[in-house]
XYZ file of C-alpha atoms in Angstrom:
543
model
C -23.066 -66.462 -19.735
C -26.619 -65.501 -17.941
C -28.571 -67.448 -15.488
C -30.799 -68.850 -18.230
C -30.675 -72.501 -19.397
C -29.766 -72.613 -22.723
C -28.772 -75.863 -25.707
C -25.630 -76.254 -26.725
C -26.675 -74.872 -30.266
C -28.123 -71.489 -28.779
C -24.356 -71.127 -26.831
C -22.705 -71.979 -30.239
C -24.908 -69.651 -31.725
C -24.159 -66.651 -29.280
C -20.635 -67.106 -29.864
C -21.095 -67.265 -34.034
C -20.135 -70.757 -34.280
C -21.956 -74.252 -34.971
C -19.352 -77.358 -33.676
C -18.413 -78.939 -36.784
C -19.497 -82.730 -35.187
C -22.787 -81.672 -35.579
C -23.129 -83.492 -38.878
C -26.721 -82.471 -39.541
C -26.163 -79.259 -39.253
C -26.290 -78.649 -36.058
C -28.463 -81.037 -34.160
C -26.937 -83.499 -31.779
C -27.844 -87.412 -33.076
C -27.653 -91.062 -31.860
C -24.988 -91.532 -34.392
C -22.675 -88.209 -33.299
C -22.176 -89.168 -30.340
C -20.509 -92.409 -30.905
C -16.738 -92.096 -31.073
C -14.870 -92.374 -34.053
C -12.961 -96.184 -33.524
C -10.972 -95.607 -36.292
C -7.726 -93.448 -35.441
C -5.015 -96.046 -34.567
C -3.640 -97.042 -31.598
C -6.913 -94.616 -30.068
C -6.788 -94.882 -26.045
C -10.316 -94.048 -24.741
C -9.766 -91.200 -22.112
C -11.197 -91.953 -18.810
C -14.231 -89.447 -18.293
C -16.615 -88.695 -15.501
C -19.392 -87.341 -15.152
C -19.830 -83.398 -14.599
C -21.149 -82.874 -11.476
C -18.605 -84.821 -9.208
C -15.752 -82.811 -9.435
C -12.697 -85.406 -9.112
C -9.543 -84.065 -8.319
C -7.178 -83.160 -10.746
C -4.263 -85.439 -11.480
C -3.279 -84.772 -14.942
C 0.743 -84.518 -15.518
C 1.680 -82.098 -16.693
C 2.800 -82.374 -20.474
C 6.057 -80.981 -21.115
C 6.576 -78.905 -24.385
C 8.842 -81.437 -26.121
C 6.303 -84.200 -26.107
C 3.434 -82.321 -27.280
C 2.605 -79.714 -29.702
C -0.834 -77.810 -30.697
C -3.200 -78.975 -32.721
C -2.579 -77.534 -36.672
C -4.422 -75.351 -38.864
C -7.180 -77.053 -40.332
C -8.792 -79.042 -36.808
C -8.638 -77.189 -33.699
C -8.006 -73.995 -34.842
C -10.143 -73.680 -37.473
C -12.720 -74.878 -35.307
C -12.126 -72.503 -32.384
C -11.738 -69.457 -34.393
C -7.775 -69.376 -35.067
C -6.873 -67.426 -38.771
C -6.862 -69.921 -41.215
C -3.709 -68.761 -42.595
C -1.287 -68.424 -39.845
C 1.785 -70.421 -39.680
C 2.091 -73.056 -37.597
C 5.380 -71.961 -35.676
C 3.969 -68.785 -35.128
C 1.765 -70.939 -32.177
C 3.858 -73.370 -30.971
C 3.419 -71.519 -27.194
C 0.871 -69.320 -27.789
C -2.038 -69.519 -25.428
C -5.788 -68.821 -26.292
C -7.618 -66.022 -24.212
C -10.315 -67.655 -21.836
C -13.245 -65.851 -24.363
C -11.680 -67.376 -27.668
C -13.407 -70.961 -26.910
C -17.289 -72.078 -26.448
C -18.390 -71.624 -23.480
C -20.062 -74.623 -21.752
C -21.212 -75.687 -17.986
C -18.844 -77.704 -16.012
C -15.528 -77.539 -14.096
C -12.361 -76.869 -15.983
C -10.591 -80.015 -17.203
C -7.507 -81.139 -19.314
C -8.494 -82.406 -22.235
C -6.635 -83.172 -25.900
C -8.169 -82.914 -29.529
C -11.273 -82.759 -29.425
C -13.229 -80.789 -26.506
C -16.528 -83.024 -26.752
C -14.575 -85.876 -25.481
C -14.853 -88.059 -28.265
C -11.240 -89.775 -29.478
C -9.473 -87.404 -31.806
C -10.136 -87.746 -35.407
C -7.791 -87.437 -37.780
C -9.286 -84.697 -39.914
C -9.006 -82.687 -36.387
C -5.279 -84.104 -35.134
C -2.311 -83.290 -36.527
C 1.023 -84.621 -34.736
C 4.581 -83.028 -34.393
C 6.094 -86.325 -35.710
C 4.291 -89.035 -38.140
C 6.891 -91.551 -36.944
C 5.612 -91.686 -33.493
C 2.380 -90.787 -32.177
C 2.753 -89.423 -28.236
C -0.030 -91.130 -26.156
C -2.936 -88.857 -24.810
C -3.391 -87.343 -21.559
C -4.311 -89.436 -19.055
C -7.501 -88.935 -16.366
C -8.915 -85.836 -19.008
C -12.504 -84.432 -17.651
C -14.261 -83.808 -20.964
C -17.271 -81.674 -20.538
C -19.429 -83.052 -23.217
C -20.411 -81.696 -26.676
C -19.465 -78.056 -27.332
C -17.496 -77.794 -23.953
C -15.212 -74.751 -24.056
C -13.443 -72.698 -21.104
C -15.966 -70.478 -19.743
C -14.520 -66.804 -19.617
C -11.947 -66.106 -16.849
C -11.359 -70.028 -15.902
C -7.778 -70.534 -14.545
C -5.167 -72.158 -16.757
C -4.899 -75.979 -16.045
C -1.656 -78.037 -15.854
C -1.625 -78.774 -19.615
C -1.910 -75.028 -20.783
C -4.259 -72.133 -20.556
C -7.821 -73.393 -20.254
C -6.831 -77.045 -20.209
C -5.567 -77.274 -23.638
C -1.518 -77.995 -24.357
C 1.304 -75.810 -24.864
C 3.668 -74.163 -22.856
C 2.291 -71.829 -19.803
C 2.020 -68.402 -20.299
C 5.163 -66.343 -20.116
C 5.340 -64.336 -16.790
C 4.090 -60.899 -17.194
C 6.331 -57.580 -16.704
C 5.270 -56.503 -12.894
C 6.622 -53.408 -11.657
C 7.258 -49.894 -13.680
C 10.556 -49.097 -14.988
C 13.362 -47.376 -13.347
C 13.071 -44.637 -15.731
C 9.680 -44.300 -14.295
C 10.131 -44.021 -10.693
C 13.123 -41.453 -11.110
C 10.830 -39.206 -12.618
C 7.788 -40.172 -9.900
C 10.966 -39.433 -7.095
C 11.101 -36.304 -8.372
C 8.028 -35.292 -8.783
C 7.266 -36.380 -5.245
C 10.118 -34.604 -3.705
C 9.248 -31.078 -5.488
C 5.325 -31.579 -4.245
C 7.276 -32.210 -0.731
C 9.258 -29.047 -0.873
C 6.794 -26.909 -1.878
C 4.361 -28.269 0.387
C 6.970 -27.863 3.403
C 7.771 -23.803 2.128
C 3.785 -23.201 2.294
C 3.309 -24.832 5.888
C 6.920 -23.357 6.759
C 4.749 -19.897 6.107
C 1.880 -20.702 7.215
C 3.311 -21.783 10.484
C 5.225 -18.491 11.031
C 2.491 -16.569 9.890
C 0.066 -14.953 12.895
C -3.332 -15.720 12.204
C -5.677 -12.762 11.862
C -2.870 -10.430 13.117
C -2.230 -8.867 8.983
C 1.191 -9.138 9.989
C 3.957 -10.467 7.104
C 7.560 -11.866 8.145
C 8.439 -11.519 4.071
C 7.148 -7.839 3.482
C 9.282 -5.150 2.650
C 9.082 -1.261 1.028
C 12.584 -1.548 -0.040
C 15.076 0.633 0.334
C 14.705 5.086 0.157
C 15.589 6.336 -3.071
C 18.288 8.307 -3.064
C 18.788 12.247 -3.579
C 20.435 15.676 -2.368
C 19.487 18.325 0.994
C 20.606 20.671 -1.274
C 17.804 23.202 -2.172
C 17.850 26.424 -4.765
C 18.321 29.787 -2.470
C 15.453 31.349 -2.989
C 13.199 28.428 -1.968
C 11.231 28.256 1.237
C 13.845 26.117 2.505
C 16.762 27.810 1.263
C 15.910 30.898 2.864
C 15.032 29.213 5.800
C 18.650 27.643 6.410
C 19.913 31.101 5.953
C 17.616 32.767 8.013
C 17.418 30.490 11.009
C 20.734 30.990 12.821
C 20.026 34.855 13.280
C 16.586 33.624 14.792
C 16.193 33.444 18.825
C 14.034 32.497 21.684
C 13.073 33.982 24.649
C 11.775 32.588 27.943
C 10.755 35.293 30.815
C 10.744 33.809 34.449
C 9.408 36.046 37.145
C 7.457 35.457 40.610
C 3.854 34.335 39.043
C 4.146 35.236 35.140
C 6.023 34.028 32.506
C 6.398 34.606 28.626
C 7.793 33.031 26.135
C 8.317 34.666 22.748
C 11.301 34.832 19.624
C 13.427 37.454 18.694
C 15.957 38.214 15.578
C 19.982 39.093 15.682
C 20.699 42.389 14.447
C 23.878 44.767 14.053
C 25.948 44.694 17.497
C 24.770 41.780 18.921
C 21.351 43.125 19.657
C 17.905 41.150 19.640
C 14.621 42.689 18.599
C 11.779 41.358 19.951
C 8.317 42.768 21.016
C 7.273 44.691 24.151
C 4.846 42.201 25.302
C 7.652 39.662 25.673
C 9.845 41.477 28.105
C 7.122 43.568 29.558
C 7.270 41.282 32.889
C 11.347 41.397 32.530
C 12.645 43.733 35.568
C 16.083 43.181 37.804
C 14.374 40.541 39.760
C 13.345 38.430 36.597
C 16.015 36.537 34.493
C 15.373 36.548 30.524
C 16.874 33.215 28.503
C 18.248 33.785 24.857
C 18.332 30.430 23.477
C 20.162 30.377 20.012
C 19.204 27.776 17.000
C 22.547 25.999 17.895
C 20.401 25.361 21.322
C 23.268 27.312 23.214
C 21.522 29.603 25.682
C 22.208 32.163 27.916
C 21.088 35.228 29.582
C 19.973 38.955 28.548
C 18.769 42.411 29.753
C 16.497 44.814 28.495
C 17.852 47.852 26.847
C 14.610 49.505 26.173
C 11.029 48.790 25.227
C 8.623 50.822 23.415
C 4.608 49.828 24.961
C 3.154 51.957 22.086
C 4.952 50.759 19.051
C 5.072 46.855 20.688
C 8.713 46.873 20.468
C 12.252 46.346 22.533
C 15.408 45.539 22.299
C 17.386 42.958 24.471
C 21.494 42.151 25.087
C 22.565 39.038 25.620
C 25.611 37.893 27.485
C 27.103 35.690 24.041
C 25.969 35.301 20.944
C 27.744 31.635 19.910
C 28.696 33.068 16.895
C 25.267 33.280 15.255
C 24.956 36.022 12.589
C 23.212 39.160 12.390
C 19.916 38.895 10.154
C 19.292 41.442 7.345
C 16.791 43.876 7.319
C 14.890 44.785 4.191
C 12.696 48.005 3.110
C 8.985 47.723 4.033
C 7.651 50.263 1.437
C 8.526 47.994 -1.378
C 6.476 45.199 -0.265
C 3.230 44.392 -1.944
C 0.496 42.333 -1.324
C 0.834 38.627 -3.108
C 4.520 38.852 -2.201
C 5.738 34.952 -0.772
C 6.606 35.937 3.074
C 7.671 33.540 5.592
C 7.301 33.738 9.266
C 10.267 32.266 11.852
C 9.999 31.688 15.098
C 9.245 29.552 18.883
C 5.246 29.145 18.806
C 3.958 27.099 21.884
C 8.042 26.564 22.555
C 8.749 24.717 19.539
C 11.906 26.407 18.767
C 13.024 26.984 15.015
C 9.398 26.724 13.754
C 8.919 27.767 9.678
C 5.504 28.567 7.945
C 5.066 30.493 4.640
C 2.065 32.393 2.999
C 1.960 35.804 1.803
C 1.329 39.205 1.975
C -2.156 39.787 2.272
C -2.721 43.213 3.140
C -0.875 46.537 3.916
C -1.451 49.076 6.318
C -3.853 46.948 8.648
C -5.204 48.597 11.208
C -4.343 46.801 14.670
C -5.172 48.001 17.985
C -3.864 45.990 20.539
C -3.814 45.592 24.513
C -6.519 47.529 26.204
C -7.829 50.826 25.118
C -6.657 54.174 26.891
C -4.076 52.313 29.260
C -0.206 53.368 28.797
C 0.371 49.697 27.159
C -2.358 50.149 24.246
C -0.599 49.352 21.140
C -1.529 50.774 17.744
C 0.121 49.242 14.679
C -0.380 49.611 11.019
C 0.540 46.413 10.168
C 1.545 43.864 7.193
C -0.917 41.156 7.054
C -0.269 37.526 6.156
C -1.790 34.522 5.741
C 1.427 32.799 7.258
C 0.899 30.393 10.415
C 1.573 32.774 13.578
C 0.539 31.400 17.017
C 1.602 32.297 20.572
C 5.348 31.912 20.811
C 5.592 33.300 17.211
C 5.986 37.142 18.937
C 9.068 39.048 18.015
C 10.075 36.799 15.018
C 11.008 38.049 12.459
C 8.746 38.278 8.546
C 11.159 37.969 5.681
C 10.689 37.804 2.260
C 12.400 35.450 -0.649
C 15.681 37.215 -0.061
C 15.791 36.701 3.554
C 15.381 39.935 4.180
C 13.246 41.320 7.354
C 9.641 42.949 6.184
C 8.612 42.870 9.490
C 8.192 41.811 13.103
C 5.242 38.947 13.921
C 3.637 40.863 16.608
C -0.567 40.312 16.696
C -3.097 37.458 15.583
C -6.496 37.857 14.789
C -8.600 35.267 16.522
C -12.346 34.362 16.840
C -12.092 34.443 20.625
C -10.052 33.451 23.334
C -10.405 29.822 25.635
C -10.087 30.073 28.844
C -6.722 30.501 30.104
C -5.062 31.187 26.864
C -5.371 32.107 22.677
C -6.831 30.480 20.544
C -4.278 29.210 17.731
C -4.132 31.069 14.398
C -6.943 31.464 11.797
C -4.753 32.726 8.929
C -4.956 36.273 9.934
C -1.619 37.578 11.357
C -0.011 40.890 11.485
C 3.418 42.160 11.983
C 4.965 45.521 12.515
C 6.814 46.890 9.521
C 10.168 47.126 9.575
C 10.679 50.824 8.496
C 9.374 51.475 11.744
C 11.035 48.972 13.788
C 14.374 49.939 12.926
C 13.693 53.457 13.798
C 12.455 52.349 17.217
C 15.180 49.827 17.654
C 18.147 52.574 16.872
C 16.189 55.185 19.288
C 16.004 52.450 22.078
C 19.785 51.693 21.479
C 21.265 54.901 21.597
C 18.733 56.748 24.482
C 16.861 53.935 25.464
C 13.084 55.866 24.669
C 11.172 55.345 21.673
C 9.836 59.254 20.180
C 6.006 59.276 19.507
C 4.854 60.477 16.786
C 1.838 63.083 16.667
C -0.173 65.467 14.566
C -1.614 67.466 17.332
C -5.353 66.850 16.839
C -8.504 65.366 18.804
C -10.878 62.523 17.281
C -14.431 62.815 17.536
C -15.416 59.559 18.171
C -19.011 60.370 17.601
C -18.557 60.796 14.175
C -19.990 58.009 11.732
C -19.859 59.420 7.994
C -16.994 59.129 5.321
C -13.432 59.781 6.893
C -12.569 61.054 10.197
C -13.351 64.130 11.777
C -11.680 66.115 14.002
C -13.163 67.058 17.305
C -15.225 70.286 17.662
C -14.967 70.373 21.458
C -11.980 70.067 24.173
C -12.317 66.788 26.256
C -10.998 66.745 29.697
C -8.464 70.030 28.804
C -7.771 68.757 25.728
C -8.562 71.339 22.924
C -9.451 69.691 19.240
C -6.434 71.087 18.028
C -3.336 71.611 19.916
C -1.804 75.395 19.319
C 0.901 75.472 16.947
C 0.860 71.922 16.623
C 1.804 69.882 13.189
C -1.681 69.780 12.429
C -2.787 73.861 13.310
C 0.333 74.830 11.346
C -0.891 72.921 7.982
C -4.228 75.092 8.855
C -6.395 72.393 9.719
C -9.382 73.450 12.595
C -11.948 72.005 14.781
C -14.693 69.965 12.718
C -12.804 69.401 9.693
C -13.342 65.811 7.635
C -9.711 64.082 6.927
C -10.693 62.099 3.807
C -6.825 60.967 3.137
C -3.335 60.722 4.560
C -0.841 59.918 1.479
C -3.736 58.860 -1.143
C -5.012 56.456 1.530
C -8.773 56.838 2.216
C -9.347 56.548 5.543
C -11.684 54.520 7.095
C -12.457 55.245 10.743
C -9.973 56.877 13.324
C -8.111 53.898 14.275
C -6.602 54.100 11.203
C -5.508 57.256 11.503
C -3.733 56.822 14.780
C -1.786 53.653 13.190
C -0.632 55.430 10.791
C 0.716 58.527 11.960
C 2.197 56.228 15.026
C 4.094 54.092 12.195
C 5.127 57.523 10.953
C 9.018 59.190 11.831
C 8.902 62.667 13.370
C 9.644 65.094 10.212
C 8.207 63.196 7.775
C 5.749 64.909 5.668
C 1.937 63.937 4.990
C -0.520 65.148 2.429
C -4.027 65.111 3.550
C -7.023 65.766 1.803
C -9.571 66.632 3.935
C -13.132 68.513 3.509
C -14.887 71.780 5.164
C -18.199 72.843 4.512
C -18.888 70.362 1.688
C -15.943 71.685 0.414
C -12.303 69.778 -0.574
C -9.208 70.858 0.255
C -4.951 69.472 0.786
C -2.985 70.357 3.452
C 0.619 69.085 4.216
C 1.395 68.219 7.466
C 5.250 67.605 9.202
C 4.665 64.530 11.897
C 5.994 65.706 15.025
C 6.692 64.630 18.630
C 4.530 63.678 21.375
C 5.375 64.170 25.252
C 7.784 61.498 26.503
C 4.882 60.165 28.416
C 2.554 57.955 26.183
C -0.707 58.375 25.640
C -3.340 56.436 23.762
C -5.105 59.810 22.210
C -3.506 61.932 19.731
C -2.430 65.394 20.946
């Protein structure tokens, strides 16, 4: 219903229905609106008029004194199917909308809703026996009335018409409902407590995560094949020592190999400080220690040998054959650099017969080595330890590094170049040292000219400071070399500059025999010459 005024035909017509009292067809006449005087025993219903609003009195009928009107009045009229059964609406109530709608308050009202008495084409009684008397103090609203959408159900029956009241509708959900709504709830509460639980315990910002967790290490064997780096490292490192030299000012630290007798090997430049004043420390891999002296030491050749008081029961290393090594072979270097005792790096062979002057030139300490060169880690502290191959054999003694310049106060730390003493010759030095205590020196008995800058090395065409170029009867005068003669080779091995030379005949045994090829007067010759002895005193120039 809108705010517009409207007849009662155009509300009829919005709802799709004419009232059947309009006996013209719809408009409202004199003669309509008179009540029909003919029903018997008819009891006017007391009206009044719309706009006064009287209070409402009506009983309240009960459901055994009245029934609905039948099929062919009311409901046909208000829109009921024609052919439902009767019983089938003894209670049932109309919906507010199923009516006219009409102005006016909601009354009670029987029959007819215009307010006219009840006809009998439009009443139809329970019981033709006895005819119930009408409702008393009914409000009709005039022609047309109906219930106006939504009004509230009156004492006789929903929208003022009779029947029983509407059954009470089913409030609440079932209990089948609110299980499953418990449950829900209480999982949404759980999960909601774990997350805040974590959330809670969880430092903000810090990455930090109470749950996390790597697991646990996977497991495995220690046990590696012998001839792996660590296999020959766990047989290798109980023979393997280090030294610590205290004395007044100086100290030295350095390592050192076990051999035959319960000797160490170790190099010169370790012990060179060691005297009866100064106390030398042997400390084994078991980290037993105790004390040693020097049994001899060897300035040119960078070697000595030491004694110490016990040896714990560590083993005696093995010593291998130098002249079988060649360069590529896997090496690996043992030892105590910068103290750290125990120490393994491997690399390999990267050179032979290396050239390596070390300590000062021309002083009695000048050391002249034709080393093995590696690519092995060797720092300071590495000194005396021993090279071995895949066997576990000794190839050498870690005695020099090649660096691009010293720091103040100390070495730089290794560059990949290092260089040990072969062990050929240290054995020979370390039985000479045993058993007298000296190291021999081995010489040719010929001058360098230093001068000299072609191919090879040349031997000296004038004495220097009474020392003739070639010494009388000497090795080299007896293989009939002379003053001014070119040595191209020693053993197939061109020479490069004299350095080399002096390493190599230094690395040599007395007696052994060398073929040179050397050149005079543009022209070629071989020569073999027998390595002898030098003077018991050392000196940094051939003789």
């Amino acid at each position: 219903m809108t705010d517009d005024a409207r007849t009662a035909r155009e509300a009829n017509d919005a709802e799709g229905r004419t009232p059947s009292e309009f006996a013209d067809g719809g408009h409202e006449t004199q003669e309509s609106r008179r009540p029909d005087l003919s029903g018997p025993e008819f009891s006017r219903p007391e009206f009044l008029p719309a706009g006064e609003g009287a209070p409402f009195h009506a009983e309240q009928p009960r459901d055994d004194d009245w029934s609905r009107p039948g099929a062919q009045s009311d409901h046909a009229r208000w829109g009921r199917p024609q052919d439902q059964p009767e019983s089938l609406h003894h209670d049932r109530h109309l919906p507010p909308d199923e009516g006219d709608q009409g102005p006016g308050p909601v009354g009670h009202s029987w029959g007819d809703p215009s307010g006219r008495p009840p006809r009998q084409d439009t009443m139809v009684f329970a019981s033709q026996s006895a005819q119930p008397p009408p409702p008393t103090q009914a409000f009709g609203m005039g022609p047309g009335w109906a219930p106006p959408p939504g009004a509230p159900v009156g004492p006789g029956g929903f929208g003022g018409f009779g029947g029983s009241p509407p059954r009470p509708a089913r409030s609440g959900p079932r209990t089948t409902t609110l299980v499953i709504l418990g449950l829900v709830i209480a999982l949404l509460a759980s999960t909601l407590g774990s997350v805040g639980t974590y959330l809670l315990t969880k430092p903000a910002g810090s990455g930090r995560d109470p749950s996390f967790s790597l697991g646990g290490a996977p497991t495995g064997s220690n046990v590696r094949p012998p001839e792996s780096v660590a296999g020959v490292a766990s047989k290798v490192l109980p023979s393997v020592v280090s030294l610590a030299v205290e004395g007044g000012a100086s100290s030295s630290t350095g390592s050192g190999f076990l051999i035959k007798g319960g000797y160490v090997v170790t190099n010169n430049h370790v012990v060179a400080n060691a005297d009866s004043r100064v106390q030398i420390q042997i400390q084994f891999n078991n980290r037993k220690s105790t004390s040693a002296v020097v049994v001899g030491r060897d300035p040119e050749s960078d070697l000595a040998v030491v004694k110490p008081a016990e040896t714990f029961g560590a083993p005696e290393i093995v010593l291998g054959n130098s002249d079988n090594v060649v360069v590529g072979d896997p090496v690996i270097a043992i030892g105590s650099p910068l103290g750290l005792t125990g120490t393994v790096t491997s690399g390999i062979v990267s050179s032979l017969n290396r050239p390596v002057q070390a300590g000062e030139e021309n002083s009695s300490d000048t050391t002249w080595l034709s080393a093995v060169q590696t690519d092995a880690a060797i720092n300071p502290g590495n000194s005396g330890g021993p090279l071995v191959n895949v066997n576990g054999e000794v190839i050498g003694v870690n005695s020099a590094i090649a660096t691009l310049g010293r720091s103040v106060g100390g070495q730089s730390g290794s560059i990949g170049l290092g260089f040990a003493i072969p062990v050929n010759h240290a054995r020979r030095v370390a039985e000479e040292l045993i058993t007298t205590g000296k190291a021999k020196k081995s010489r040719i008995g010929v001058a360098i000219d230093p001068t000299y800058q072609g191919v090879g090395v040349r031997i000296a065409t004038e004495s220097r400071q009474g020392t003739q170029p070639v010494e009388p009867n000497g090795p080299a005068a007896q293989a009939g070399l002379k003053p001014g003669d070119v040595i191209l080779e020693i053993d197939g091995v061109v020479l490069q500059d004299g350095n080399e030379l002096i390493a190599m005949i230094r690395n040599r045994a007395p007696g052994e025999k060398l073929a040179v090829k050397y050149q005079r007067g543009g022209e070629e010759k071989t020569a073999t010459v027998t390595v002898g002895t030098a003077p018991e005193q050392p000196s940094p120039q051939p003789s």
